[in-house]
Amino acid sequence: MSLRLRLGAVVALVLLLGWQAVGGFFEPDQREAAWWLPDDAVRLGLDLRGGIHMVLSPDLEVALDRELNSLKDGFEQTLTDESVTGVKLFVSDREFHIQPSAPADAAKVEELLADWNVVDIARPDAIEFVLTLTTETTERVRNEAMGQALEVLRRRIDDPQTGIPESVITKQGKERILIQIPGMDRVPDILGTTGFLEFKIVQDVAPTEDLLRAKYESGLPDGMIIGFERDRESDRILNAYLIPANADITGERLTDARVGFDNRRNEWLVTFTWDAEGGRVFGELTEANLQKPLAIILDGSVFSAPTIQSRISRNGQITGRFTSQEATDLAIILRAGALPIPLRIEEERTIGPALGADSIQRGLRASFAGLLMIVVFMLGYYRLSGGYASIALFVNLVMIGGLMSIFQGTLTVPGIAGLVLTVGMAVDANVIIFERIREEVKAGRTPRAAIAAGFQKARWTILDANITTLGTAIILYSYGTGPIKGFAVTLSVGILTSVFAALVLTRLLYEVHPGQKSVSELSI
């Protein structure tokens, strides 16, 4: 490729990245209003932009209750398999009580419990067993519940379609979850919803609970409860449904959920997709209950109860007078899965950008002062070659800003430190090149030969140092969170651009001048 083409390609690349970088100097509304400005800009992290800082407290006791209830259900099935009847089972105050009706049954229960090592067993009397979770089991259940809650929150906030990148979702101590979301001024609804989805066949319906109960003077049928569909704005009951206590199928087997729009009804809806097993169960359920209402229940509230018109297998939809935001939130919640335990907000603070603005101003002043000192030094010590290094340094900064905008990188206070570090590495790369060229000149080579040899000898030294640092940055990005990730992103982008500026741009400037010209002395 000719020098002119290479020079044109580099200039075009720098101008493109410079145009992207300019977007960061304008507010979002200004970028939207001006056609000549890019839509994207460098995002600022929580420490620079402000946002939501929250500490959540998961209700881990609920997880322990569920573990005990799970043990109860399992033991109830075991008694059924062993044909042991008349045993009373119940969970109360973190204790699982087993009360056989006869001493013979007590002996059988004792035999069945002999292998249970997840509970401590007490015998307050001859025909009663009181089971409590062991210390090891309690710790395991609490850790698993905390881990599941963290994973679900991460999936909701980092949702690929509407997620909030560079948010911090991490464990704080043993029983707290720290969440920091930059750019938000309110707690998103997706954090407070448990997201437990159930599908139940409706047995009866009435406008109010009283009218429904009036149909069953002797009490509700066994295994049945009443569920309510409410107006989400006024909380007024729209319908009361008689539904089974246990779900016919839950949302555990959903694989996807997306927002849609029903043009006929002019309303938002959420479409969902089951996995293979979920599709089979849902298909059998809907086929066996044609022309019956199917209650779609989220966190105990009936969202809608459409009538089943035909068999539905893998795909279905949820309607319920959603707004666009409510439908989007529900789709995120369903994609991320249900929270295993309720969450309580213990601390919520809105962090203003004042500290960030001060940091930015100080960082900019320090950067300009540092850059000015570097330019003066390079020009004074390396003369024209120092000018090439200064141009490469300026282009390097422009390219960092452009690439950060294109890839939606987030700039944090540690990220500014990464930026300063890459500036130093860029200068260091040019110093290595210039010193190699000086050595070649002192060895008696011509300027053109000295430039070629200097770049060749410096290339692997520069690449080796930068590749090692890039590997470290990738590890930091993989395992770090929030500001650490911001630092890793800035450092990674800075390494790529500084290597390009030193080995490609500076070399290109030497090809422009002295280029093919025969000069007696090199300005270096």
Coordinates of C-alpha atoms in Angstrom, one line a residue:
M1 CA 0.0 0.0 0.0
S2 CA 1.3 3.4 -0.9
L3 CA 2.2 6.0 1.7
R4 CA -0.6 8.2 0.5
L5 CA -3.2 5.5 1.0
R6 CA -1.8 4.5 4.4
L7 CA -1.7 8.1 5.5
G8 CA -5.3 8.6 4.3
A9 CA -6.5 5.5 6.1
V10 CA -4.9 6.6 9.4
V11 CA -6.2 10.2 9.1
A12 CA -9.7 8.8 8.3
L13 CA -9.6 6.5 11.3
V14 CA -8.4 9.3 13.6
L15 CA -11.1 11.7 12.4
L16 CA -13.8 9.0 12.8
L17 CA -12.7 8.3 16.4
G18 CA -12.3 12.0 17.1
W19 CA -15.9 12.5 16.0
Q20 CA -17.0 9.8 18.3
A21 CA -15.0 11.3 21.2
V22 CA -16.6 14.7 20.6
G23 CA -19.9 13.3 21.7
G24 CA -18.7 13.1 25.3
F25 CA -18.5 16.9 25.5
F26 CA -22.3 17.3 24.9
E27 CA -25.4 16.4 26.9
P28 CA -27.6 13.5 25.6
D29 CA -30.4 15.9 24.6
Q30 CA -27.8 18.1 22.7
R31 CA -26.5 15.0 20.9
E32 CA -30.1 14.0 19.9
A33 CA -30.9 17.4 18.6
A34 CA -27.7 17.8 16.5
W35 CA -27.5 15.5 13.5
W36 CA -23.8 16.0 13.2
L37 CA -23.1 14.6 16.7
P38 CA -22.8 10.9 17.4
D39 CA -25.6 9.3 19.5
D40 CA -23.2 7.6 21.9
A41 CA -20.6 9.0 24.2
V42 CA -18.3 7.8 27.0
R43 CA -20.4 6.8 29.9
L44 CA -19.5 8.0 33.4
G45 CA -19.4 5.6 36.3
L46 CA -21.2 6.1 39.6
D47 CA -18.3 7.9 41.2
L48 CA -18.3 10.5 38.4
R49 CA -21.9 10.6 37.2
G50 CA -23.8 9.8 40.4
G51 CA -26.6 7.2 40.8
I52 CA -28.2 4.8 43.2
H53 CA -26.4 3.2 46.1
M54 CA -28.4 0.5 47.8
V55 CA -27.8 -2.1 50.5
L56 CA -30.3 -4.9 50.4
S57 CA -31.0 -7.4 53.1
P58 CA -32.3 -10.8 51.9
D59 CA -34.7 -12.5 54.2
L60 CA -32.7 -15.6 54.7
E61 CA -35.1 -17.0 57.3
V62 CA -37.6 -17.6 54.5
A63 CA -35.0 -19.9 52.9
L64 CA -34.7 -21.9 56.1
D65 CA -38.5 -22.2 56.3
R66 CA -38.6 -23.5 52.8
E67 CA -35.9 -26.0 53.5
L68 CA -37.9 -27.3 56.5
N69 CA -41.0 -27.4 54.4
S70 CA -39.2 -29.3 51.7
L71 CA -38.0 -31.8 54.3
K72 CA -41.6 -32.1 55.5
D73 CA -42.9 -32.8 52.0
G74 CA -40.1 -35.4 51.4
F75 CA -40.8 -37.1 54.7
E76 CA -44.5 -37.1 54.0
Q77 CA -43.9 -38.9 50.7
T78 CA -41.6 -41.4 52.5
L79 CA -44.4 -42.2 55.0
T80 CA -46.8 -42.7 52.1
D81 CA -44.4 -45.1 50.4
E82 CA -44.0 -47.0 53.7
S83 CA -47.8 -47.1 54.2
V84 CA -47.5 -45.3 57.6
T85 CA -50.6 -43.3 58.2
G86 CA -51.9 -41.0 61.0
V87 CA -48.7 -39.1 61.4
K88 CA -49.1 -35.4 61.9
L89 CA -46.4 -33.2 60.3
F90 CA -46.1 -29.5 60.6
V91 CA -43.4 -26.7 60.6
S92 CA -43.5 -24.0 63.2
D93 CA -40.9 -21.6 64.5
R94 CA -38.0 -23.1 62.5
E95 CA -38.9 -26.5 63.8
F96 CA -40.3 -29.5 62.0
H97 CA -42.6 -31.5 64.2
I98 CA -43.5 -35.1 63.6
Q99 CA -46.3 -36.5 65.8
P100 CA -47.1 -40.2 65.3
S101 CA -50.4 -41.4 66.5
A102 CA -49.2 -44.6 68.0
P103 CA -45.9 -46.0 69.6
A104 CA -45.5 -48.5 66.8
D105 CA -45.5 -45.6 64.3
A106 CA -43.0 -43.7 66.4
A107 CA -40.6 -46.7 66.1
K108 CA -41.1 -46.6 62.4
V109 CA -40.5 -42.9 62.2
E110 CA -37.4 -43.3 64.3
E111 CA -36.1 -45.9 61.9
L112 CA -36.8 -43.7 58.9
L113 CA -35.0 -40.8 60.5
A114 CA -31.9 -42.8 61.3
D115 CA -30.1 -41.7 58.2
W116 CA -31.0 -38.0 58.3
N117 CA -27.9 -36.1 59.0
V118 CA -29.1 -32.6 58.0
V119 CA -31.2 -32.1 61.1
D120 CA -30.8 -32.4 64.9
I121 CA -33.6 -34.6 66.3
A122 CA -35.1 -34.0 69.8
R123 CA -37.7 -36.2 71.5
P124 CA -39.7 -34.1 74.0
D125 CA -41.9 -37.2 74.6
A126 CA -42.3 -40.7 73.4
I127 CA -44.5 -39.9 70.4
E128 CA -43.1 -36.6 69.2
F129 CA -40.0 -35.7 67.2
V130 CA -38.8 -32.1 66.8
L131 CA -36.3 -31.6 64.0
T132 CA -34.1 -28.5 63.6
L133 CA -31.6 -27.8 60.9
T134 CA -28.0 -28.5 61.9
T135 CA -25.5 -25.7 62.0
E136 CA -23.8 -26.9 58.8
T137 CA -27.2 -27.3 57.0
T138 CA -28.3 -23.8 58.1
E139 CA -25.1 -22.3 56.8
R140 CA -25.4 -24.1 53.5
V141 CA -29.0 -23.0 53.0
R142 CA -28.2 -19.4 53.8
N143 CA -25.2 -19.4 51.5
E144 CA -27.1 -21.0 48.6
A145 CA -30.0 -18.5 49.0
M146 CA -27.6 -15.6 49.1
G147 CA -25.8 -16.9 46.0
Q148 CA -29.1 -17.4 44.1
A149 CA -30.3 -14.0 45.0
L150 CA -27.1 -12.4 43.8
E151 CA -27.2 -14.3 40.5
V152 CA -30.8 -13.3 39.8
L153 CA -30.2 -9.7 40.6
R154 CA -27.1 -9.7 38.3
R155 CA -29.2 -11.2 35.5
R156 CA -31.9 -8.6 36.0
I157 CA -29.7 -5.6 36.1
D158 CA -27.3 -6.8 33.4
D159 CA -30.1 -7.8 31.1
P160 CA -28.7 -7.9 27.6
Q161 CA -31.5 -5.8 26.1
T162 CA -32.2 -3.2 28.8
G163 CA -29.4 -3.8 31.2
I164 CA -27.3 -1.2 33.0
P165 CA -23.7 -2.0 32.3
E166 CA -20.9 -1.3 34.9
S167 CA -23.4 -1.6 37.8
V168 CA -22.0 -3.2 41.0
I169 CA -23.9 -6.1 42.4
T170 CA -21.9 -7.8 45.1
K171 CA -22.1 -9.5 48.5
Q172 CA -21.4 -7.2 51.5
G173 CA -20.6 -9.2 54.6
K174 CA -22.5 -12.4 55.1
E175 CA -26.1 -11.1 54.9
R176 CA -26.1 -8.0 52.7
I177 CA -26.1 -7.2 49.0
L178 CA -24.5 -4.0 47.7
I179 CA -25.9 -2.5 44.5
Q180 CA -24.6 0.6 42.8
I181 CA -26.3 1.7 39.6
P182 CA -24.8 4.7 37.8
G183 CA -27.1 7.2 36.1
M184 CA -30.3 6.2 38.0
D185 CA -32.2 8.5 40.3
R186 CA -34.8 5.9 41.5
V187 CA -34.8 2.3 42.5
P188 CA -35.8 0.2 39.5
D189 CA -38.9 -1.8 40.0
I190 CA -37.2 -5.0 38.9
L191 CA -35.3 -5.1 42.2
G192 CA -38.3 -5.4 44.4
T193 CA -40.3 -8.0 42.7
T194 CA -39.8 -11.6 43.7
G195 CA -40.9 -12.8 40.3
F196 CA -42.5 -16.1 41.2
L197 CA -44.7 -17.0 38.2
E198 CA -47.5 -19.6 38.5
F199 CA -50.2 -20.9 36.1
K200 CA -53.4 -22.3 37.6
I201 CA -56.7 -23.4 36.1
V202 CA -59.5 -21.2 37.4
Q203 CA -62.3 -23.2 39.0
D204 CA -64.7 -20.3 39.6
V205 CA -64.8 -16.5 39.4
A206 CA -66.8 -13.7 40.8
P207 CA -66.5 -9.8 40.9
T208 CA -65.7 -9.8 44.6
E209 CA -64.5 -12.2 47.3
D210 CA -67.8 -12.1 49.2
L211 CA -69.8 -13.1 46.1
L212 CA -67.3 -15.9 45.4
R213 CA -67.5 -17.2 49.0
A214 CA -71.3 -17.0 49.0
K215 CA -71.3 -19.8 46.4
Y216 CA -69.6 -22.1 48.9
E217 CA -71.6 -21.9 52.1
S218 CA -69.8 -24.9 53.6
G219 CA -66.4 -23.5 52.9
L220 CA -64.0 -23.5 50.0
P221 CA -63.2 -26.9 48.5
D222 CA -60.1 -28.7 49.8
G223 CA -56.9 -27.5 48.2
M224 CA -58.5 -24.3 46.8
I225 CA -57.7 -20.7 47.6
I226 CA -58.9 -17.3 46.3
G227 CA -56.7 -15.2 44.1
F228 CA -57.3 -11.6 43.2
E229 CA -56.9 -9.6 40.0
R230 CA -56.4 -6.0 40.9
D231 CA -56.2 -2.7 39.1
R232 CA -52.5 -1.8 39.4
E233 CA -53.2 1.9 39.7
S234 CA -56.0 2.0 42.2
D235 CA -55.5 -1.5 43.7
R236 CA -59.2 -2.1 43.3
I237 CA -60.2 -5.8 43.0
L238 CA -61.4 -6.5 39.5
N239 CA -62.1 -10.2 40.0
A240 CA -61.8 -12.9 42.6
Y241 CA -60.8 -16.4 41.3
L242 CA -61.1 -19.8 42.9
I243 CA -57.8 -21.5 42.1
P244 CA -55.8 -24.5 43.3
A245 CA -53.4 -23.8 46.2
N246 CA -50.6 -25.6 44.3
A247 CA -49.6 -24.4 40.8
D248 CA -50.2 -26.5 37.8
I249 CA -46.9 -25.3 36.4
T250 CA -44.5 -22.5 37.5
G251 CA -42.2 -20.2 35.6
E252 CA -39.1 -22.3 36.4
R253 CA -39.0 -23.8 33.0
L254 CA -39.3 -20.5 31.0
T255 CA -36.4 -20.0 28.7
D256 CA -37.2 -16.6 27.3
A257 CA -39.6 -13.7 27.6
R258 CA -40.1 -10.7 25.4
V259 CA -42.2 -7.6 25.2
G260 CA -44.8 -7.5 22.5
F261 CA -47.8 -5.4 21.4
D262 CA -51.3 -6.6 20.6
N263 CA -52.5 -4.3 17.7
R264 CA -56.1 -5.6 18.0
R265 CA -56.4 -4.8 21.6
N266 CA -53.9 -1.9 21.5
E267 CA -52.1 -3.1 24.6
W268 CA -48.7 -4.3 25.6
L269 CA -48.1 -8.0 26.4
V270 CA -45.3 -10.3 27.3
T271 CA -44.6 -13.4 25.2
F272 CA -42.8 -16.4 26.8
T273 CA -41.2 -19.6 25.7
W274 CA -40.9 -22.9 27.6
D275 CA -38.1 -25.4 27.5
A276 CA -39.0 -28.9 26.1
E277 CA -40.3 -30.3 29.4
G278 CA -42.2 -27.1 30.2
G279 CA -43.7 -27.1 26.8
R280 CA -44.9 -30.7 27.2
V281 CA -46.4 -30.0 30.6
F282 CA -48.0 -26.8 29.5
G283 CA -49.4 -28.4 26.4
E284 CA -51.0 -31.2 28.3
L285 CA -52.4 -28.7 30.8
T286 CA -54.0 -26.5 28.2
E287 CA -55.2 -29.4 26.1
A288 CA -57.0 -30.9 29.1
N289 CA -58.7 -27.6 30.1
L290 CA -60.0 -26.1 26.8
Q291 CA -62.5 -23.2 27.2
K292 CA -61.4 -22.8 30.9
P293 CA -59.7 -19.6 32.2
L294 CA -56.1 -20.0 33.0
A295 CA -54.9 -17.7 35.9
I296 CA -51.4 -16.2 35.3
I297 CA -50.1 -15.3 38.8
L298 CA -47.0 -13.3 39.6
D299 CA -46.0 -13.1 43.3
G300 CA -49.5 -14.1 44.4
S301 CA -51.4 -11.6 42.3
V302 CA -53.4 -12.7 39.3
F303 CA -52.2 -10.7 36.2
S304 CA -54.8 -12.1 33.8
A305 CA -57.0 -15.1 33.3
P306 CA -57.5 -15.7 29.6
T307 CA -59.7 -18.5 28.4
I308 CA -57.8 -21.4 26.8
Q309 CA -58.9 -21.6 23.2
S310 CA -56.5 -24.3 22.0
R311 CA -53.5 -26.4 23.1
I312 CA -50.5 -24.2 23.8
S313 CA -47.1 -25.8 24.0
R314 CA -43.8 -23.9 23.7
N315 CA -45.0 -20.3 23.4
G316 CA -47.6 -18.3 25.2
Q317 CA -48.3 -14.7 26.2
I318 CA -49.3 -12.8 29.3
T319 CA -51.7 -9.8 29.1
G320 CA -52.7 -7.6 31.9
R321 CA -53.2 -3.9 31.0
F322 CA -49.4 -3.3 31.0
T323 CA -47.7 -0.1 30.4
S324 CA -44.6 -0.3 28.2
Q325 CA -42.3 -0.1 31.2
E326 CA -44.3 -2.7 33.2
A327 CA -44.2 -5.1 30.3
T328 CA -40.4 -4.5 29.9
D329 CA -39.8 -5.0 33.6
L330 CA -41.9 -8.2 33.6
A331 CA -40.0 -9.6 30.6
I332 CA -36.7 -8.9 32.4
I333 CA -37.9 -10.6 35.6
L334 CA -39.1 -13.7 33.8
R335 CA -35.9 -14.0 31.8
A336 CA -33.8 -13.6 34.9
G337 CA -35.9 -16.0 37.0
A338 CA -37.6 -15.6 40.3
L339 CA -35.8 -14.4 43.4
P340 CA -35.5 -17.3 45.9
I341 CA -36.2 -15.0 48.9
P342 CA -37.7 -11.6 49.5
L343 CA -35.4 -8.6 49.7
R344 CA -35.6 -5.6 52.0
I345 CA -33.9 -2.3 51.3
E346 CA -31.8 -1.3 54.3
E347 CA -30.0 1.6 52.8
E348 CA -30.8 3.7 49.7
R349 CA -28.8 6.8 48.7
T350 CA -28.8 8.9 45.6
I351 CA -25.2 9.9 45.0
G352 CA -25.0 13.3 43.2
P353 CA -22.4 14.0 40.5
A354 CA -20.8 16.9 42.5
L355 CA -17.9 14.7 43.7
G356 CA -17.5 13.4 40.2
A357 CA -17.5 16.9 38.7
D358 CA -14.8 17.9 41.1
S359 CA -12.8 14.8 40.3
I360 CA -13.2 15.4 36.6
Q361 CA -12.0 19.0 36.9
R362 CA -9.0 18.1 39.0
G363 CA -8.2 15.2 36.6
L364 CA -8.5 17.4 33.6
R365 CA -6.2 20.0 35.1
A366 CA -3.7 17.4 36.1
S367 CA -3.8 15.8 32.7
F368 CA -3.3 19.0 30.8
A369 CA -0.4 20.0 33.1
G370 CA 1.2 16.6 32.7
L371 CA 0.7 16.7 28.9
L372 CA 2.2 20.1 28.6
M373 CA 5.2 19.1 30.6
I374 CA 5.6 16.0 28.5
V375 CA 5.3 17.9 25.2
V376 CA 7.9 20.5 26.4
F377 CA 10.3 17.8 27.5
M378 CA 9.9 15.8 24.3
L379 CA 10.3 18.8 22.0
G380 CA 13.3 20.0 24.0
Y381 CA 15.1 16.7 24.2
Y382 CA 14.1 14.9 21.0
R383 CA 13.4 18.1 18.8
L384 CA 11.4 17.1 15.7
S385 CA 11.1 13.5 16.8
G386 CA 9.6 14.8 20.1
G387 CA 7.0 16.7 18.0
Y388 CA 6.1 13.3 16.4
A389 CA 5.8 11.8 19.8
S390 CA 3.5 14.7 20.9
I391 CA 1.3 14.2 17.9
A392 CA 1.1 10.5 18.6
L393 CA 0.2 11.2 22.2
F394 CA -2.6 13.6 21.2
V395 CA -4.0 11.1 18.7
N396 CA -3.7 8.4 21.3
L397 CA -6.0 10.3 23.7
V398 CA -8.5 11.0 20.8
M399 CA -8.6 7.4 19.9
I400 CA -9.2 6.3 23.5
G401 CA -12.2 8.6 23.8
G402 CA -13.6 7.4 20.4
L403 CA -13.2 3.7 21.2
M404 CA -14.7 4.2 24.7
S405 CA -17.7 5.8 23.0
I406 CA -18.1 3.1 20.4
F407 CA -17.9 0.2 22.8
Q408 CA -19.9 2.0 25.5
G409 CA -17.1 1.9 28.0
T410 CA -17.6 3.5 31.4
L411 CA -15.1 6.1 32.7
T412 CA -14.6 6.0 36.5
V413 CA -12.1 7.7 38.8
P414 CA -9.9 4.5 38.7
G415 CA -10.5 4.7 34.9
I416 CA -8.9 8.2 34.9
A417 CA -5.9 6.6 36.6
G418 CA -5.8 4.0 33.9
L419 CA -5.9 6.8 31.3
V420 CA -2.9 8.5 32.9
L421 CA -1.1 5.2 33.1
T422 CA -1.5 4.6 29.4
V423 CA -0.3 8.1 28.6
G424 CA 2.9 7.3 30.4
M425 CA 3.2 4.0 28.6
A426 CA 2.7 5.8 25.2
V427 CA 5.5 8.2 26.0
D428 CA 7.7 5.4 27.2
A429 CA 7.1 3.5 23.9
N430 CA 8.3 6.5 21.9
V431 CA 11.3 7.0 24.2
I432 CA 12.3 3.3 23.6
I433 CA 12.0 3.9 19.8
F434 CA 14.0 7.1 19.8
E435 CA 16.8 5.7 22.0
R436 CA 17.2 2.7 19.6
I437 CA 17.3 5.1 16.7
R438 CA 20.0 7.2 18.5
E439 CA 22.0 4.1 19.1
E440 CA 21.9 3.2 15.4
V441 CA 22.8 6.8 14.4
K442 CA 25.8 6.6 16.8
A443 CA 26.8 3.3 15.2
G444 CA 27.2 5.1 11.9
R445 CA 24.0 4.2 10.1
T446 CA 22.3 6.6 7.8
P447 CA 19.1 8.3 9.1
R448 CA 16.8 6.1 7.0
A449 CA 18.5 2.9 8.1
A450 CA 18.6 4.1 11.7
I451 CA 14.9 4.7 11.7
A452 CA 14.1 1.3 10.2
A453 CA 16.5 -0.5 12.6
G454 CA 15.2 1.5 15.6
F455 CA 11.6 0.6 15.0
Q456 CA 12.5 -3.1 14.3
K457 CA 14.5 -3.4 17.5
A458 CA 12.0 -1.5 19.7
R459 CA 8.9 -3.4 18.3
W460 CA 9.1 -6.5 20.4
T461 CA 10.2 -4.7 23.6
I462 CA 7.1 -2.5 23.3
L463 CA 4.7 -5.4 22.4
D464 CA 6.1 -7.6 25.2
A465 CA 5.4 -5.0 27.9
N466 CA 2.0 -4.0 26.5
I467 CA 0.8 -7.5 25.9
T468 CA 1.7 -8.4 29.5
T469 CA -0.2 -5.4 30.8
L470 CA -3.1 -6.2 28.5
G471 CA -3.3 -9.7 30.0
T472 CA -3.5 -8.2 33.5
A473 CA -6.2 -5.8 32.4
I474 CA -8.3 -8.7 30.9
I475 CA -8.0 -10.6 34.2
L476 CA -9.1 -7.5 36.1
Y477 CA -12.1 -7.1 33.9
S478 CA -13.0 -10.8 34.2
Y479 CA -13.0 -10.9 38.0
G480 CA -13.4 -7.3 39.0
T481 CA -16.6 -5.3 39.4
G482 CA -17.7 -1.6 39.0
P483 CA -14.7 0.8 39.2
I484 CA -12.2 -2.0 38.8
K485 CA -13.8 -3.0 35.5
G486 CA -13.8 0.7 34.5
F487 CA -10.1 0.8 35.2
A488 CA -9.5 -2.4 33.2
V489 CA -11.5 -1.1 30.2
T490 CA -9.7 2.2 30.1
L491 CA -6.3 0.5 30.5
S492 CA -7.1 -2.1 27.8
V493 CA -8.2 0.5 25.2
G494 CA -5.3 2.7 26.1
I495 CA -2.8 -0.1 25.5
L496 CA -4.2 -0.8 22.1
T497 CA -4.2 2.8 21.0
S498 CA -0.7 3.6 22.5
V499 CA 0.8 0.7 20.6
F500 CA -0.9 1.8 17.4
A501 CA 0.2 5.4 17.9
A502 CA 3.8 4.4 18.7
L503 CA 4.5 1.7 16.1
V504 CA 2.1 2.8 13.3
L505 CA 1.5 6.6 13.5
T506 CA 5.0 7.6 14.6
R507 CA 6.5 5.4 11.9
L508 CA 4.2 7.0 9.4
L509 CA 5.3 10.4 10.4
Y510 CA 8.9 9.4 9.8
E511 CA 7.9 8.2 6.3
V512 CA 6.4 11.6 5.6
H513 CA 9.6 13.3 6.8
P514 CA 12.4 12.5 6.1
G515 CA 10.8 9.7 4.2
Q516 CA 12.7 8.9 1.0
K517 CA 14.6 12.2 1.2
S518 CA 18.3 12.1 1.8
V519 CA 19.1 14.0 4.9
S520 CA 22.5 14.3 6.6
E521 CA 21.2 14.5 10.1
L522 CA 18.2 13.3 12.0
S523 CA 16.4 15.7 14.3
I524 CA 16.3 13.4 17.4

